[in-house]
Tab-separated table of C-alpha atoms in Angstrom:
chain	number	residue	atom	x	y	z
A	1	MET	CA	93.859	111.095	124.997
A	2	LEU	CA	93.741	107.745	122.595
A	3	LEU	CA	90.261	108.076	121.718
A	4	LEU	CA	90.767	111.137	120.817
A	5	LEU	CA	94.147	110.890	118.687
A	6	LEU	CA	91.523	108.315	116.990
A	7	LEU	CA	89.086	110.791	116.252
A	8	LEU	CA	91.500	113.397	114.875
A	9	LEU	CA	93.007	111.119	112.371
A	10	LEU	CA	89.278	109.695	111.308
A	11	LEU	CA	88.160	113.545	110.586
A	12	LEU	CA	91.695	113.728	108.780
A	13	LEU	CA	90.789	110.766	106.492
A	14	LEU	CA	87.512	112.433	105.535
A	15	LEU	CA	88.481	115.442	104.475
A	16	LEU	CA	91.467	114.160	102.388
A	17	LEU	CA	88.859	111.987	100.924
A	18	LEU	CA	86.816	114.996	100.399
A	19	LEU	CA	89.393	116.593	99.065
A	20	LEU	CA	90.106	114.181	96.193
A	21	LEU	CA	86.133	113.327	95.427
A	22	LEU	CA	86.309	117.501	94.853
A	23	LEU	CA	89.421	117.365	92.488
A	24	LEU	CA	87.947	114.867	91.109
A	25	LEU	CA	84.305	116.502	90.476
A	26	LEU	CA	86.606	119.193	89.342
A	27	LEU	CA	87.978	117.786	86.426
A	28	LEU	CA	85.097	116.089	85.348
A	29	LEU	CA	83.767	119.857	84.928
A	30	LEU	CA	86.877	120.956	83.463
A	31	LEU	CA	86.725	117.778	80.748
A	32	LEU	CA	82.326	118.685	79.787
A	33	LEU	CA	83.409	122.013	79.717
A	34	LEU	CA	86.330	121.941	77.363
A	35	LEU	CA	84.779	118.443	75.428
A	36	PRO	CA	82.435	121.257	73.955
A	37	LEU	CA	84.799	123.815	72.637
A	38	LEU	CA	86.868	120.909	71.086
A	39	LEU	CA	83.652	119.483	69.334
A	40	LEU	CA	82.896	123.080	68.057
A	41	LEU	CA	86.654	123.616	67.082
A	42	LEU	CA	86.770	120.706	64.894
A	43	LEU	CA	83.550	121.372	63.268
A	44	LEU	CA	84.925	124.826	61.846
A	45	LEU	CA	88.084	122.967	61.175
A	46	LEU	CA	86.193	120.623	59.305
A	47	LEU	CA	83.990	123.539	57.793
A	48	LEU	CA	86.964	125.421	57.069
A	49	LEU	CA	88.064	122.414	55.337
A	50	LEU	CA	84.750	121.990	53.082
A	51	LEU	CA	85.198	124.866	51.827
A	52	LEU	CA	88.553	124.791	50.862
A	53	LEU	CA	87.786	121.557	49.287
A	54	LEU	CA	84.517	123.766	47.198
A	55	VAL	CA	86.791	126.671	46.038
A	56	LEU	CA	89.222	123.730	44.319
A	57	LEU	CA	86.277	121.946	42.927
A	58	LEU	CA	85.246	124.847	41.689
A	59	LEU	CA	88.467	125.769	40.421
A	60	VAL	CA	88.680	122.316	38.711
A	61	LEU	CA	85.448	121.725	37.117
A	62	LEU	CA	85.601	126.062	35.519
A	63	PRO	CA	88.897	125.526	33.999
A	64	PRO	CA	89.522	130.195	32.268
A	65	PRO	CA	88.329	129.431	28.848
A	66	PRO	CA	90.677	131.631	27.525
A	67	PRO	CA	94.521	131.114	28.371
A	68	PRO	CA	95.269	134.657	29.684
A	69	PRO	CA	93.013	134.514	32.763
A	70	PRO	CA	95.334	131.578	34.850
A	71	PRO	CA	96.863	134.139	37.077
A	72	PRO	CA	93.724	136.269	38.325
A	73	HIS	CA	92.201	132.866	38.709
A	74	LEU	CA	95.112	131.639	41.188
A	75	LEU	CA	95.369	135.156	42.415
A	76	LEU	CA	92.096	134.541	43.497
A	77	LEU	CA	92.390	131.124	44.696
A	78	LEU	CA	95.601	132.561	46.682
A	79	LEU	CA	93.578	135.591	48.446
A	80	LEU	CA	90.724	132.994	49.180
A	81	LEU	CA	93.162	130.817	50.832
A	82	LEU	CA	94.539	133.016	53.068
A	83	PRO	CA	92.193	134.087	55.049
A	84	LEU	CA	90.887	130.579	55.171
A	85	LEU	CA	95.141	129.821	56.482
A	86	LEU	CA	95.503	132.290	58.535
A	87	LEU	CA	92.101	131.045	60.442
A	88	LEU	CA	93.222	127.716	60.432
A	89	LEU	CA	96.162	127.777	61.867
A	90	PRO	CA	95.591	129.200	65.378
A	91	LEU	CA	92.799	126.781	65.490
A	92	LEU	CA	94.803	124.177	65.183
A	93	LEU	CA	97.142	125.770	67.274
A	94	LEU	CA	94.168	125.682	70.098
A	95	LEU	CA	93.359	122.070	69.243
A	96	LEU	CA	97.341	121.052	70.090
A	97	LEU	CA	97.378	123.883	72.908
A	98	LEU	CA	93.962	122.348	74.389
A	99	PRO	CA	95.322	118.796	76.058
A	100	LEU	CA	98.482	120.551	77.025
A	101	LEU	CA	96.415	122.801	79.202
A	102	LEU	CA	94.593	120.048	80.245
A	103	LEU	CA	96.928	118.307	81.210
A	104	LEU	CA	99.272	121.106	83.269
A	105	LEU	CA	96.099	121.384	85.358
A	106	LEU	CA	95.737	117.843	86.033
A	107	LEU	CA	99.465	117.647	86.686
A	108	LEU	CA	98.394	120.939	88.682
A	109	LEU	CA	95.950	119.942	90.477
A	110	LEU	CA	97.684	116.367	91.485
A	111	LEU	CA	100.341	118.739	92.799
A	112	LEU	CA	97.708	120.695	95.511
A	113	LEU	CA	96.787	117.153	96.206
A	114	LEU	CA	100.425	115.836	97.250
A	115	LEU	CA	100.808	119.148	98.839
A	116	LEU	CA	97.169	118.690	100.760
A	117	LEU	CA	98.500	114.966	101.537
A	118	LEU	CA	101.795	116.167	102.811
A	119	LEU	CA	100.434	118.715	105.059
A	120	LEU	CA	97.999	116.831	106.544
A	121	LEU	CA	101.092	113.764	106.585
A	122	LEU	CA	102.448	116.508	109.138
A	123	LEU	CA	100.113	117.846	111.168
A	124	LEU	CA	99.200	113.959	112.143
A	125	LEU	CA	102.749	113.633	112.573
A	126	LEU	CA	102.545	116.667	114.826
A	127	LEU	CA	99.672	115.763	116.955
A	128	LEU	CA	100.986	112.734	117.636
A	129	LEU	CA	104.027	114.050	118.761
A	130	LEU	CA	102.492	116.872	120.990
A	131	LEU	CA	100.174	113.922	122.607
A	132	LEU	CA	102.849	111.770	123.059
A	133	GLN	CA	104.513	114.529	124.925
A	134	LEU	CA	101.694	115.014	126.717
A	135	LEU	CA	101.699	111.279	127.640
A	136	LEU	CA	105.438	111.393	128.746
A	137	GLN	CA	104.691	114.197	130.889
A	138	LEU	CA	102.044	112.741	132.289
A	139	LEU	CA	103.911	109.111	132.998
A	140	LEU	CA	106.221	111.247	134.787
A	141	LEU	CA	104.216	113.262	136.736
A	142	LEU	CA	102.441	110.223	137.492
A	143	LEU	CA	105.938	108.908	138.591
A	144	LEU	CA	107.182	111.211	140.727
A	145	LEU	CA	103.774	111.844	142.336
A	146	LEU	CA	104.702	108.018	143.207
A	147	LEU	CA	108.079	108.473	143.878
A	148	LEU	CA	107.037	111.706	146.254
A	149	LEU	CA	104.179	109.432	147.974
A	150	LEU	CA	106.803	106.485	148.687
A	151	LEU	CA	108.944	108.808	149.850
A	152	LEU	CA	106.406	110.474	152.427
A	153	LEU	CA	104.712	107.196	153.201
A	154	LEU	CA	108.616	105.906	153.701
A	155	HIS	CA	110.252	109.162	155.722
A	156	HIS	CA	106.758	109.455	157.900
A	157	HIS	CA	106.730	105.741	158.687
A	158	HIS	CA	110.269	105.463	159.317
A	159	HIS	CA	110.172	108.740	161.324
A	160	HIS	CA	107.480	107.798	163.480
A	161	HIS	CA	109.321	104.325	164.043
A	162	HIS	CA	112.286	105.999	165.379
A	163	HIS	CA	110.266	108.018	167.188
A	164	HIS	CA	108.454	105.337	168.641
A	165	HIS	CA	111.885	103.500	169.554
A	166	HIS	CA	113.567	107.115	171.045
A	167	SER	CA	110.578	107.331	173.644
A	168	GLN	CA	110.760	103.954	174.822
């Protein structure tokens, strides 16, 4: 019984370790998958910034010779900038959200791990209780059997003796 219990404990521990390893591997995979995405986003942001700088440089380097055209120029600049800004905003949001999502995933995985650990501990406790109960029952049975044997022996012996005495 004790050997069985130990074996069960060892098996559960091994399972736990395997689960931990799997979770770590999953986390690594997630990080690896997210890294290229983050890099791509950063590159896109850089490109957009470069474009903006180029536009600004062009505007600065090519000042309008006549005074009336600046408004259209500014309008053009605004028109150019608006889509870029519209593009930039979701990208920035994504960049801000990605680490948060990662953290949430990590937290969820940790919670799952803790739940698994708790479940395993509960299972172990149940197993221990069951085994203890079985052991107690076995001990009780053994004690009862011993008592019965003793009683039988005593009774038999006593009865025999009495009978013998009576016959004499």
